[in-house]
Short mmCIF file of the C-alpha atoms (twelve columns), coordinates in Angstrom:
data_MODEL
# 
_entry.id   MODEL 
# 
loop_
_atom_site.group_PDB 
_atom_site.id 
_atom_site.type_symbol 
_atom_site.label_atom_id 
_atom_site.label_alt_id 
_atom_site.label_comp_id 
_atom_site.label_asym_id 
_atom_site.label_seq_id 
_atom_site.Cartn_x 
_atom_site.Cartn_y 
_atom_site.Cartn_z 
_atom_site.pdbx_PDB_model_num 
ATOM 1   C CA . MET A 1   107.272 83.127  116.693 1 
ATOM 2   C CA . LYS A 2   107.842 84.093  119.928 1 
ATOM 3   C CA . ASN A 3   109.757 87.599  120.034 1 
ATOM 4   C CA . ILE A 4   109.957 87.432  116.535 1 
ATOM 5   C CA . ILE A 5   109.230 89.753  113.694 1 
ATOM 6   C CA . LEU A 6   109.510 89.596  109.759 1 
ATOM 7   C CA . TRP A 7   109.502 93.390  109.663 1 
ATOM 8   C CA . ALA A 8   107.116 94.356  106.321 1 
ATOM 9   C CA . ALA A 9   108.823 95.964  103.316 1 
ATOM 10  C CA . SER A 10  106.073 98.769  103.995 1 
ATOM 11  C CA . LEU A 11  106.944 99.729  107.890 1 
ATOM 12  C CA . PHE A 12  110.717 99.450  106.355 1 
ATOM 13  C CA . ALA A 13  109.915 102.132 104.417 1 
ATOM 14  C CA . LEU A 14  108.174 104.247 106.888 1 
ATOM 15  C CA . ALA A 15  110.445 103.570 109.270 1 
ATOM 16  C CA . ALA A 16  113.634 104.558 106.752 1 
ATOM 17  C CA . ASN A 17  112.361 107.978 107.007 1 
ATOM 18  C CA . ALA A 18  111.847 108.505 110.166 1 
ATOM 19  C CA . GLN A 19  115.273 108.178 110.753 1 
ATOM 20  C CA . GLU A 20  115.827 112.135 112.111 1 
ATOM 21  C CA . VAL A 21  116.991 112.780 115.978 1 
ATOM 22  C CA . ARG A 22  114.991 114.748 117.595 1 
ATOM 23  C CA . LYS A 23  116.662 118.008 119.794 1 
ATOM 24  C CA . ILE A 24  115.247 119.158 122.999 1 
ATOM 25  C CA . VAL A 25  116.331 123.026 123.837 1 
ATOM 26  C CA . PRO A 26  116.351 124.205 127.674 1 
ATOM 27  C CA . ASN A 27  113.410 125.344 128.826 1 
ATOM 28  C CA . PRO A 28  112.397 125.292 132.687 1 
ATOM 29  C CA . THR A 29  109.003 125.848 131.490 1 
ATOM 30  C CA . LEU A 30  108.441 122.109 130.668 1 
ATOM 31  C CA . ALA A 31  106.111 120.860 133.917 1 
ATOM 32  C CA . GLU A 32  106.859 116.940 132.772 1 
ATOM 33  C CA . GLY A 33  110.972 117.568 132.182 1 
ATOM 34  C CA . ILE A 34  112.525 116.092 129.182 1 
ATOM 35  C CA . VAL A 35  111.205 112.171 129.420 1 
ATOM 36  C CA . TYR A 36  114.325 108.919 127.403 1 
ATOM 37  C CA . ARG A 37  114.306 105.796 127.817 1 
ATOM 38  C CA . LEU A 38  117.340 103.492 127.279 1 
ATOM 39  C CA . PRO A 39  117.695 101.132 124.491 1 
ATOM 40  C CA . ALA A 40  116.770 96.980  124.597 1 
ATOM 41  C CA . ALA A 41  118.964 95.308  121.788 1 
ATOM 42  C CA . VAL A 42  117.508 93.810  118.821 1 
ATOM 43  C CA . VAL A 43  119.481 90.729  116.625 1 
ATOM 44  C CA . GLU A 44  118.842 91.292  113.390 1 
ATOM 45  C CA . VAL A 45  119.218 87.980  111.178 1 
ATOM 46  C CA . GLU A 46  119.650 88.679  107.260 1 
ATOM 47  C CA . VAL A 47  119.289 85.803  105.259 1 
ATOM 48  C CA . THR A 48  120.348 85.298  101.626 1 
ATOM 49  C CA . ALA A 49  118.590 82.245  99.781  1 
ATOM 50  C CA . THR A 50  118.933 81.434  96.023  1 
ATOM 51  C CA . CYS A 51  116.508 79.674  93.753  1 
ATOM 52  C CA . THR A 52  117.345 77.916  91.001  1 
ATOM 53  C CA . THR A 53  114.707 77.073  88.678  1 
ATOM 54  C CA . THR A 54  116.036 74.769  86.259  1 
ATOM 55  C CA . GLN A 55  113.534 73.528  82.587  1 
ATOM 56  C CA . ALA A 56  114.746 69.673  81.386  1 
ATOM 57  C CA . GLY A 57  115.603 70.407  77.787  1 
ATOM 58  C CA . ARG A 58  113.845 69.339  75.185  1 
ATOM 59  C CA . TYR A 59  116.225 67.245  73.533  1 
ATOM 60  C CA . ALA A 60  117.070 65.662  77.688  1 
ATOM 61  C CA . ALA A 61  116.960 62.231  76.787  1 
ATOM 62  C CA . TYR A 62  119.025 62.637  73.704  1 
ATOM 63  C CA . ALA A 63  122.249 64.256  75.782  1 
ATOM 64  C CA . GLU A 64  124.193 61.476  76.204  1 
ATOM 65  C CA . LYS A 65  124.099 59.913  73.169  1 
ATOM 66  C CA . LEU A 66  124.676 62.545  70.829  1 
ATOM 67  C CA . LEU A 67  126.680 65.256  72.910  1 
ATOM 68  C CA . ALA A 68  127.908 62.738  75.655  1 
ATOM 69  C CA . LEU A 69  126.540 65.191  78.338  1 
ATOM 70  C CA . LYS A 70  125.890 63.428  81.962  1 
ATOM 71  C CA . ASP A 71  123.790 63.712  84.539  1 
ATOM 72  C CA . VAL A 72  121.212 66.200  83.109  1 
ATOM 73  C CA . PRO A 73  118.142 67.500  84.254  1 
ATOM 74  C CA . THR A 74  115.040 65.163  82.508  1 
ATOM 75  C CA . GLU A 75  112.243 67.383  83.955  1 
ATOM 76  C CA . ASN A 76  111.431 70.653  85.171  1 
ATOM 77  C CA . GLN A 77  112.784 71.310  88.997  1 
ATOM 78  C CA . THR A 78  113.360 74.029  91.715  1 
ATOM 79  C CA . VAL A 79  115.420 74.226  94.176  1 
ATOM 80  C CA . TRP A 80  116.123 76.577  97.003  1 
ATOM 81  C CA . ASN A 81  120.190 76.751  99.080  1 
ATOM 82  C CA . ILE A 82  120.465 79.648  102.079 1 
ATOM 83  C CA . ASP A 83  123.833 81.248  100.686 1 
ATOM 84  C CA . LYS A 84  124.344 83.449  103.828 1 
ATOM 85  C CA . ILE A 85  123.161 84.400  107.344 1 
ATOM 86  C CA . GLU A 86  124.366 87.555  108.692 1 
ATOM 87  C CA . LEU A 87  124.130 88.521  112.188 1 
ATOM 88  C CA . SER A 88  123.940 92.593  113.257 1 
ATOM 89  C CA . VAL A 89  122.129 94.294  116.371 1 
ATOM 90  C CA . SER A 90  120.222 97.261  116.863 1 
ATOM 91  C CA . GLY A 91  118.181 99.197  119.384 1 
ATOM 92  C CA . VAL A 92  114.623 99.851  120.201 1 
ATOM 93  C CA . ALA A 93  113.222 102.014 123.601 1 
ATOM 94  C CA . ASP A 94  112.624 100.153 126.806 1 
ATOM 95  C CA . THR A 95  109.821 101.282 127.889 1 
ATOM 96  C CA . ALA A 96  110.649 99.199  131.042 1 
ATOM 97  C CA . ARG A 97  113.665 101.740 131.640 1 
ATOM 98  C CA . THR A 98  112.336 105.358 130.755 1 
ATOM 99  C CA . PHE A 99  113.673 108.531 132.879 1 
ATOM 100 C CA . THR A 100 113.072 111.926 133.340 1 
ATOM 101 C CA . ILE A 101 115.702 115.285 133.091 1 
ATOM 102 C CA . VAL A 102 114.004 116.976 135.957 1 
ATOM 103 C CA . PRO A 103 113.470 120.628 134.403 1 
ATOM 104 C CA . SER A 104 115.643 123.636 135.901 1 
ATOM 105 C CA . LYS A 105 116.905 126.675 134.699 1 
ATOM 106 C CA . GLU A 106 119.970 125.160 133.730 1 
ATOM 107 C CA . GLN A 107 118.563 122.146 131.654 1 
ATOM 108 C CA . PRO A 108 120.928 121.072 129.084 1 
ATOM 109 C CA . ALA A 109 120.290 120.928 125.525 1 
ATOM 110 C CA . VAL A 110 118.979 116.945 124.569 1 
ATOM 111 C CA . TRP A 111 119.237 114.609 121.250 1 
ATOM 112 C CA . LEU A 112 116.781 112.347 121.026 1 
ATOM 113 C CA . SER A 113 116.081 109.238 118.909 1 
ATOM 114 C CA . PRO A 114 112.523 109.019 116.935 1 
ATOM 115 C CA . ASP A 115 111.550 106.593 119.592 1 
ATOM 116 C CA . ASN A 116 112.489 108.072 122.493 1 
ATOM 117 C CA . ILE A 117 116.116 106.786 123.026 1 
ATOM 118 C CA . LEU A 118 118.712 109.272 124.819 1 
ATOM 119 C CA . LEU A 119 121.396 109.765 122.073 1 
ATOM 120 C CA . SER A 120 123.777 112.904 123.295 1 
ATOM 121 C CA . ILE A 121 123.988 116.229 125.938 1 
ATOM 122 C CA . ASN A 122 125.012 119.475 124.681 1 
ATOM 123 C CA . ARG A 123 126.431 118.267 121.717 1 
ATOM 124 C CA . GLU A 124 124.759 117.128 118.364 1 
ATOM 125 C CA . PRO A 125 124.447 112.819 117.761 1 
ATOM 126 C CA . GLU A 126 126.810 110.733 114.547 1 
ATOM 127 C CA . PRO A 127 123.371 109.908 112.438 1 
ATOM 128 C CA . LEU A 128 121.305 106.823 113.220 1 
ATOM 129 C CA . GLU A 129 122.047 104.531 110.556 1 
ATOM 130 C CA . THR A 130 118.928 103.587 108.206 1 
ATOM 131 C CA . PRO A 131 117.882 100.168 108.888 1 
ATOM 132 C CA . ALA A 132 118.539 97.551  106.249 1 
ATOM 133 C CA . ALA A 133 115.717 96.285  104.178 1 
ATOM 134 C CA . PRO A 134 113.600 93.445  105.100 1 
ATOM 135 C CA . ALA A 135 112.991 91.500  101.709 1 
ATOM 136 C CA . VAL A 136 114.722 92.203  98.662  1 
ATOM 137 C CA . GLN A 137 114.651 90.148  95.441  1 
ATOM 138 C CA . PHE A 138 117.146 90.151  92.616  1 
ATOM 139 C CA . GLU A 139 115.275 88.660  89.405  1 
ATOM 140 C CA . GLU A 140 118.266 87.731  86.895  1 
ATOM 141 C CA . LYS A 141 117.308 86.762  83.152  1 
ATOM 142 C CA . PRO A 142 117.378 83.129  82.260  1 
ATOM 143 C CA . LEU A 143 121.121 81.776  81.425  1 
ATOM 144 C CA . THR A 144 120.279 80.892  77.745  1 
ATOM 145 C CA . SER A 145 118.492 82.382  74.794  1 
ATOM 146 C CA . ALA A 146 116.093 80.813  73.063  1 
ATOM 147 C CA . PRO A 147 117.663 79.233  69.504  1 
ATOM 148 C CA . ILE A 148 117.070 79.812  65.870  1 
ATOM 149 C CA . MET A 149 115.255 76.676  64.356  1 
ATOM 150 C CA . THR A 150 117.371 75.396  61.310  1 
ATOM 151 C CA . GLU A 151 115.538 74.150  58.405  1 
ATOM 152 C CA . GLU A 152 116.634 70.690  59.179  1 
ATOM 153 C CA . MET A 153 115.190 70.646  62.518  1 
ATOM 154 C CA . LEU A 154 111.460 71.819  61.283  1 
ATOM 155 C CA . ARG A 155 111.809 69.163  58.396  1 
ATOM 156 C CA . ALA A 156 112.620 66.640  61.071  1 
ATOM 157 C CA . GLY A 157 109.579 63.779  60.906  1 
ATOM 158 C CA . SER A 158 110.491 62.702  64.445  1 
ATOM 159 C CA . VAL A 159 112.435 64.463  68.508  1 
ATOM 160 C CA . ALA A 160 114.847 61.770  67.532  1 
ATOM 161 C CA . ARG A 161 115.985 63.526  64.355  1 
ATOM 162 C CA . GLN A 162 115.129 67.094  65.716  1 
ATOM 163 C CA . ALA A 163 117.721 66.300  67.938  1 
ATOM 164 C CA . GLU A 164 120.600 64.755  65.790  1 
ATOM 165 C CA . ALA A 165 120.040 67.961  64.045  1 
ATOM 166 C CA . ALA A 166 120.514 70.280  66.345  1 
ATOM 167 C CA . ALA A 167 123.655 68.413  67.702  1 
ATOM 168 C CA . ALA A 168 125.046 68.375  64.062  1 
ATOM 169 C CA . GLN A 169 124.413 72.307  64.706  1 
ATOM 170 C CA . ILE A 170 126.287 72.364  67.482  1 
ATOM 171 C CA . PHE A 171 129.250 70.556  65.895  1 
ATOM 172 C CA . ARG A 172 128.521 72.927  63.042  1 
ATOM 173 C CA . ILE A 173 128.977 76.101  65.113  1 
ATOM 174 C CA . ARG A 174 132.099 74.348  67.006  1 
ATOM 175 C CA . GLU A 175 134.103 73.969  63.407  1 
ATOM 176 C CA . SER A 176 133.127 77.614  62.399  1 
ATOM 177 C CA . ARG A 177 134.903 78.736  65.582  1 
ATOM 178 C CA . MET A 178 137.983 76.398  65.451  1 
ATOM 179 C CA . ALA A 179 138.357 77.615  61.597  1 
ATOM 180 C CA . LEU A 180 138.389 81.327  62.952  1 
ATOM 181 C CA . LEU A 181 140.608 80.497  65.455  1 
ATOM 182 C CA . THR A 182 142.915 78.943  63.390  1 
ATOM 183 C CA . GLY A 183 142.976 81.671  60.660  1 
ATOM 184 C CA . GLU A 184 141.069 78.983  58.248  1 
ATOM 185 C CA . ALA A 185 138.129 80.895  57.952  1 
ATOM 186 C CA . ASP A 186 137.067 82.226  54.422  1 
ATOM 187 C CA . ASN A 187 135.377 85.674  55.950  1 
ATOM 188 C CA . ARG A 188 137.434 85.441  58.826  1 
ATOM 189 C CA . PRO A 189 137.209 89.417  60.412  1 
ATOM 190 C CA . ALA A 190 140.047 92.294  59.654  1 
ATOM 191 C CA . ASP A 191 140.515 93.293  63.393  1 
ATOM 192 C CA . GLY A 192 140.268 91.658  66.546  1 
ATOM 193 C CA . GLN A 193 137.735 93.957  67.763  1 
ATOM 194 C CA . GLY A 194 135.259 92.043  64.830  1 
ATOM 195 C CA . LEU A 195 136.536 88.430  65.714  1 
ATOM 196 C CA . GLN A 196 135.648 89.135  69.114  1 
ATOM 197 C CA . LEU A 197 132.311 89.997  67.992  1 
ATOM 198 C CA . VAL A 198 131.587 87.079  65.213  1 
ATOM 199 C CA . LEU A 199 133.084 84.498  68.454  1 
ATOM 200 C CA . GLY A 200 130.910 85.842  71.501  1 
ATOM 201 C CA . GLN A 201 127.542 85.480  68.591  1 
ATOM 202 C CA . LEU A 202 128.686 82.097  68.074  1 
ATOM 203 C CA . GLN A 203 129.362 81.068  71.995  1 
ATOM 204 C CA . GLN A 204 125.454 82.358  72.008  1 
ATOM 205 C CA . GLN A 205 124.289 80.428  69.817  1 
ATOM 206 C CA . GLU A 206 126.006 77.125  70.547  1 
ATOM 207 C CA . GLU A 207 124.736 77.964  74.817  1 
ATOM 208 C CA . ALA A 208 121.162 77.847  72.906  1 
ATOM 209 C CA . TYR A 209 121.279 75.276  70.674  1 
ATOM 210 C CA . THR A 210 122.953 72.819  74.042  1 
ATOM 211 C CA . ALA A 211 120.697 74.350  76.074  1 
ATOM 212 C CA . LEU A 212 117.827 71.931  73.979  1 
ATOM 213 C CA . PHE A 213 119.819 69.438  76.109  1 
ATOM 214 C CA . THR A 214 120.438 69.834  78.944  1 
ATOM 215 C CA . GLY A 215 117.637 72.583  79.681  1 
ATOM 216 C CA . GLU A 216 117.747 75.960  81.198  1 
ATOM 217 C CA . SER A 217 118.240 77.779  84.284  1 
ATOM 218 C CA . SER A 218 117.368 80.682  85.957  1 
ATOM 219 C CA . VAL A 219 118.187 81.909  89.093  1 
ATOM 220 C CA . ARG A 220 115.898 84.266  91.539  1 
ATOM 221 C CA . THR A 221 117.931 85.706  95.045  1 
ATOM 222 C CA . VAL A 222 115.662 86.676  97.738  1 
ATOM 223 C CA . GLN A 223 116.431 88.364  101.089 1 
ATOM 224 C CA . ARG A 224 114.510 88.631  104.357 1 
ATOM 225 C CA . THR A 225 115.927 90.174  107.247 1 
ATOM 226 C CA . PHE A 226 114.552 88.263  110.851 1 
ATOM 227 C CA . SER A 227 114.267 90.645  114.326 1 
ATOM 228 C CA . TYR A 228 114.228 88.828  117.394 1 
ATOM 229 C CA . ARG A 229 114.333 90.688  121.203 1 
ATOM 230 C CA . PRO A 230 116.309 88.680  123.370 1 
ATOM 231 C CA . ARG A 231 114.345 89.001  126.836 1 
ATOM 232 C CA . GLU A 232 115.874 85.344  128.579 1 
ATOM 233 C CA . ALA A 233 119.277 85.486  129.946 1 
ATOM 234 C CA . ASN A 234 120.092 82.157  127.811 1 
ATOM 235 C CA . SER A 235 117.627 80.631  125.015 1 
ATOM 236 C CA . LYS A 236 119.039 77.219  124.205 1 
ATOM 237 C CA . GLY A 237 117.010 77.386  120.905 1 
ATOM 238 C CA . GLU A 238 113.698 79.234  119.523 1 
ATOM 239 C CA . THR A 239 112.552 78.754  116.355 1 
ATOM 240 C CA . LEU A 240 113.817 81.991  113.959 1 
ATOM 241 C CA . PHE A 241 112.547 80.863  110.317 1 
ATOM 242 C CA . ARG A 242 111.792 77.589  108.292 1 
ATOM 243 C CA . PHE A 243 113.195 77.049  105.016 1 
ATOM 244 C CA . SER A 244 112.434 74.088  102.545 1 
ATOM 245 C CA . LYS A 245 114.445 73.620  99.373  1 
ATOM 246 C CA . ARG A 246 111.525 73.046  97.464  1 
ATOM 247 C CA . PHE A 247 109.945 75.672  99.129  1 
ATOM 248 C CA . GLY A 248 112.488 78.165  100.158 1 
ATOM 249 C CA . LEU A 249 111.998 80.600  102.824 1 
ATOM 250 C CA . VAL A 250 107.593 79.195  105.028 1 
ATOM 251 C CA . ASP A 251 105.422 80.019  107.695 1 
ATOM 252 C CA . ASP A 252 106.109 78.887  111.139 1 
ATOM 253 C CA . ASP A 253 103.536 76.527  110.866 1 
ATOM 254 C CA . ASP A 254 104.691 74.945  107.729 1 
ATOM 255 C CA . LEU A 255 106.313 71.629  108.182 1 
ATOM 256 C CA . SER A 256 107.607 70.790  104.972 1 
ATOM 257 C CA . GLY A 257 110.571 73.603  106.484 1 
ATOM 258 C CA . THR A 258 113.416 72.402  107.913 1 
ATOM 259 C CA . PRO A 259 113.414 74.935  111.543 1 
ATOM 260 C CA . TYR A 260 116.490 76.985  111.855 1 
ATOM 261 C CA . TYR A 261 117.184 78.034  115.235 1 
ATOM 262 C CA . ILE A 262 118.368 81.276  117.284 1 
ATOM 263 C CA . THR A 263 120.393 80.485  120.573 1 
ATOM 264 C CA . VAL A 264 121.758 83.466  122.947 1 
ATOM 265 C CA . ASP A 265 124.006 82.761  125.795 1 
ATOM 266 C CA . LEU A 266 124.638 84.987  127.701 1 
ATOM 267 C CA . LEU A 267 128.532 86.066  128.964 1 
ATOM 268 C CA . GLU A 268 128.227 89.139  131.065 1 
ATOM 269 C CA . ASP A 269 124.855 89.534  132.991 1 
ATOM 270 C CA . ASN A 270 125.395 93.401  134.490 1 
ATOM 271 C CA . ARG A 271 121.818 93.657  135.180 1 
ATOM 272 C CA . SER A 272 120.591 95.227  139.031 1 
ATOM 273 C CA . THR A 273 117.118 96.256  140.421 1 
ATOM 274 C CA . PRO A 274 115.099 97.718  137.256 1 
ATOM 275 C CA . VAL A 275 114.234 101.533 138.330 1 
ATOM 276 C CA . VAL A 276 110.609 102.320 138.651 1 
ATOM 277 C CA . GLU A 277 109.615 102.887 134.804 1 
ATOM 278 C CA . GLY A 278 108.982 107.188 135.100 1 
ATOM 279 C CA . LYS A 279 111.045 107.457 138.102 1 
ATOM 280 C CA . ARG A 280 112.650 111.293 138.073 1 
ATOM 281 C CA . GLU A 281 116.051 111.596 138.321 1 
ATOM 282 C CA . LYS A 282 118.399 113.402 139.314 1 
ATOM 283 C CA . GLY A 283 121.432 112.294 137.156 1 
ATOM 284 C CA . VAL A 284 121.752 110.999 133.785 1 
ATOM 285 C CA . VAL A 285 121.177 107.494 133.275 1 
ATOM 286 C CA . TYR A 286 123.143 105.337 130.971 1 
ATOM 287 C CA . LEU A 287 123.641 101.465 130.696 1 
ATOM 288 C CA . LEU A 288 126.380 99.295  131.443 1 
ATOM 289 C CA . PRO A 289 125.455 96.720  129.269 1 
ATOM 290 C CA . GLY A 290 125.915 93.074  129.532 1 
ATOM 291 C CA . LYS A 291 127.257 90.786  126.687 1 
ATOM 292 C CA . ALA A 292 126.245 87.767  125.427 1 
ATOM 293 C CA . ARG A 293 126.799 85.385  122.375 1 
ATOM 294 C CA . VAL A 294 123.417 84.903  119.494 1 
ATOM 295 C CA . ALA A 295 124.212 82.096  117.062 1 
ATOM 296 C CA . VAL A 296 122.015 80.135  114.105 1 
ATOM 297 C CA . CYS A 297 121.730 76.989  114.299 1 
ATOM 298 C CA . LEU A 298 120.482 73.993  111.811 1 
ATOM 299 C CA . ASN A 299 120.344 70.475  113.476 1 
ATOM 300 C CA . GLY A 300 122.297 71.596  116.651 1 
ATOM 301 C CA . LYS A 301 125.164 72.769  114.108 1 
ATOM 302 C CA . SER A 302 125.933 76.152  114.480 1 
ATOM 303 C CA . LEU A 303 126.119 78.129  111.159 1 
ATOM 304 C CA . VAL A 304 126.814 81.845  112.614 1 
ATOM 305 C CA . GLU A 305 127.618 83.643  115.466 1 
ATOM 306 C CA . GLY A 306 128.389 86.487  117.093 1 
ATOM 307 C CA . VAL A 307 129.032 88.506  120.529 1 
ATOM 308 C CA . PHE A 308 127.031 91.600  120.978 1 
ATOM 309 C CA . GLN A 309 127.099 93.877  123.907 1 
ATOM 310 C CA . MET A 310 122.831 93.891  124.897 1 
ATOM 311 C CA . GLY A 311 121.647 96.802  126.995 1 
ATOM 312 C CA . GLN A 312 118.550 94.455  128.879 1 
ATOM 313 C CA . PHE A 313 121.140 92.862  130.535 1 
ATOM 314 C CA . GLY A 314 122.976 95.684  131.701 1 
ATOM 315 C CA . ARG A 315 123.111 98.382  135.031 1 
ATOM 316 C CA . GLU A 316 122.073 101.526 135.028 1 
ATOM 317 C CA . VAL A 317 124.464 103.738 135.951 1 
ATOM 318 C CA . GLN A 318 124.558 107.815 136.541 1 
ATOM 319 C CA . LEU A 319 125.786 111.254 135.436 1 
ATOM 320 C CA . PRO A 320 125.358 113.977 138.107 1 
ATOM 321 C CA . ASN A 321 123.335 116.886 136.084 1 
ATOM 322 C CA . SER A 322 125.964 119.059 137.556 1 
ATOM 323 C CA . TYR A 323 128.076 117.176 134.521 1 
ATOM 324 C CA . PHE A 324 125.967 119.386 132.356 1 
ATOM 325 C CA . THR A 325 125.195 122.544 133.173 1 
ATOM 326 C CA . GLY A 326 127.355 125.329 135.007 1 
ATOM 327 C CA . LYS A 327 130.439 127.847 133.054 1 
ATOM 328 C CA . ARG A 328 132.210 124.714 132.659 1 
ATOM 329 C CA . ALA A 329 128.867 122.388 131.435 1 
ATOM 330 C CA . GLY A 330 130.262 118.898 129.743 1 
ATOM 331 C CA . SER A 331 128.650 117.067 126.894 1 
ATOM 332 C CA . ALA A 332 128.551 113.279 126.349 1 
ATOM 333 C CA . THR A 333 127.247 110.773 123.651 1 
ATOM 334 C CA . PHE A 334 125.134 107.293 124.269 1 
ATOM 335 C CA . HIS A 335 125.504 104.720 121.923 1 
ATOM 336 C CA . PRO A 336 121.881 104.373 120.522 1 
ATOM 337 C CA . VAL A 337 122.157 100.228 120.628 1 
ATOM 338 C CA . ASN A 338 122.797 99.161  123.819 1 
ATOM 339 C CA . GLY A 339 123.088 102.588 125.614 1 
ATOM 340 C CA . SER A 340 126.463 102.521 127.315 1 
ATOM 341 C CA . ILE A 341 128.116 106.329 126.986 1 
ATOM 342 C CA . LYS A 342 130.699 106.377 123.921 1 
ATOM 343 C CA . THR A 343 132.064 110.417 124.415 1 
ATOM 344 C CA . TYR A 344 132.421 112.472 127.502 1 
ATOM 345 C CA . GLU A 345 133.961 116.034 126.802 1 
ATOM 346 C CA . GLN A 346 134.053 118.546 129.376 1 
# 
């Protein structure tokens, strides 16, 4: 999958522990100067999918006849659904935009990200956001619990008679609950808390016996994050991931999954001729970023979209070194995602 990375959980763990910024203090002996980079935007697509696994009930064939329940599953099945797709952007160092602050006696203090993105000058930057975990699974317990087999059910000579005994037990539970609610029960709890406890137990028993007809279900939720770095001005459709109702998120070459595409439409192109990598500048370089609309599409229909500022479609702008030196030295912070200037104070 071109330009697309499914970040592994182990890599995320390392990245999450490496979000501390680095401060480089004035030092005219630095022969190489302070080397920094500007950021390029990476689109983060978080997909939340739910897997519902249903185990058919032992007496599913008798559900309609005995309990008037229709359309109950008669065989085991697994169904995946996409619940939510969310877009965000993060910044990565653009090696094609590498610059140097020339060493001098009045060299300013500079803060860089772990991958050398320029964050601030002469003032401490805001803490970097920790990236979201790329793959998370939330396990939920089955919705029902195993019922207690009554003596009548155990002594039944056929599956049909077992089903009849189970249905009879359900109706007895319902009658008991109704008697409690109407005050006709002989052993009705004296206080409200005790009554609620007994009613809750009856509800659990009914659900357990009903599950013999309707089946049991369990739910599992999975979150995965896909990263996509736009490089072309306009991308009309590149496969981001594949999804199957039966198997969930599958590999790129697994044709059982339907492709979901990502598109990029450039709304504002601020690019100019790129500066040669490693060029030593007289000023501090930052970006006037471009703007692009990103969408995730299925069958030609946009499911979710957003408009983001992106450094890779931006123009390089300079602030003179004199802005950050001398008695009236100023300070500045820069956006770690799109490379623009956030604040400048003198």
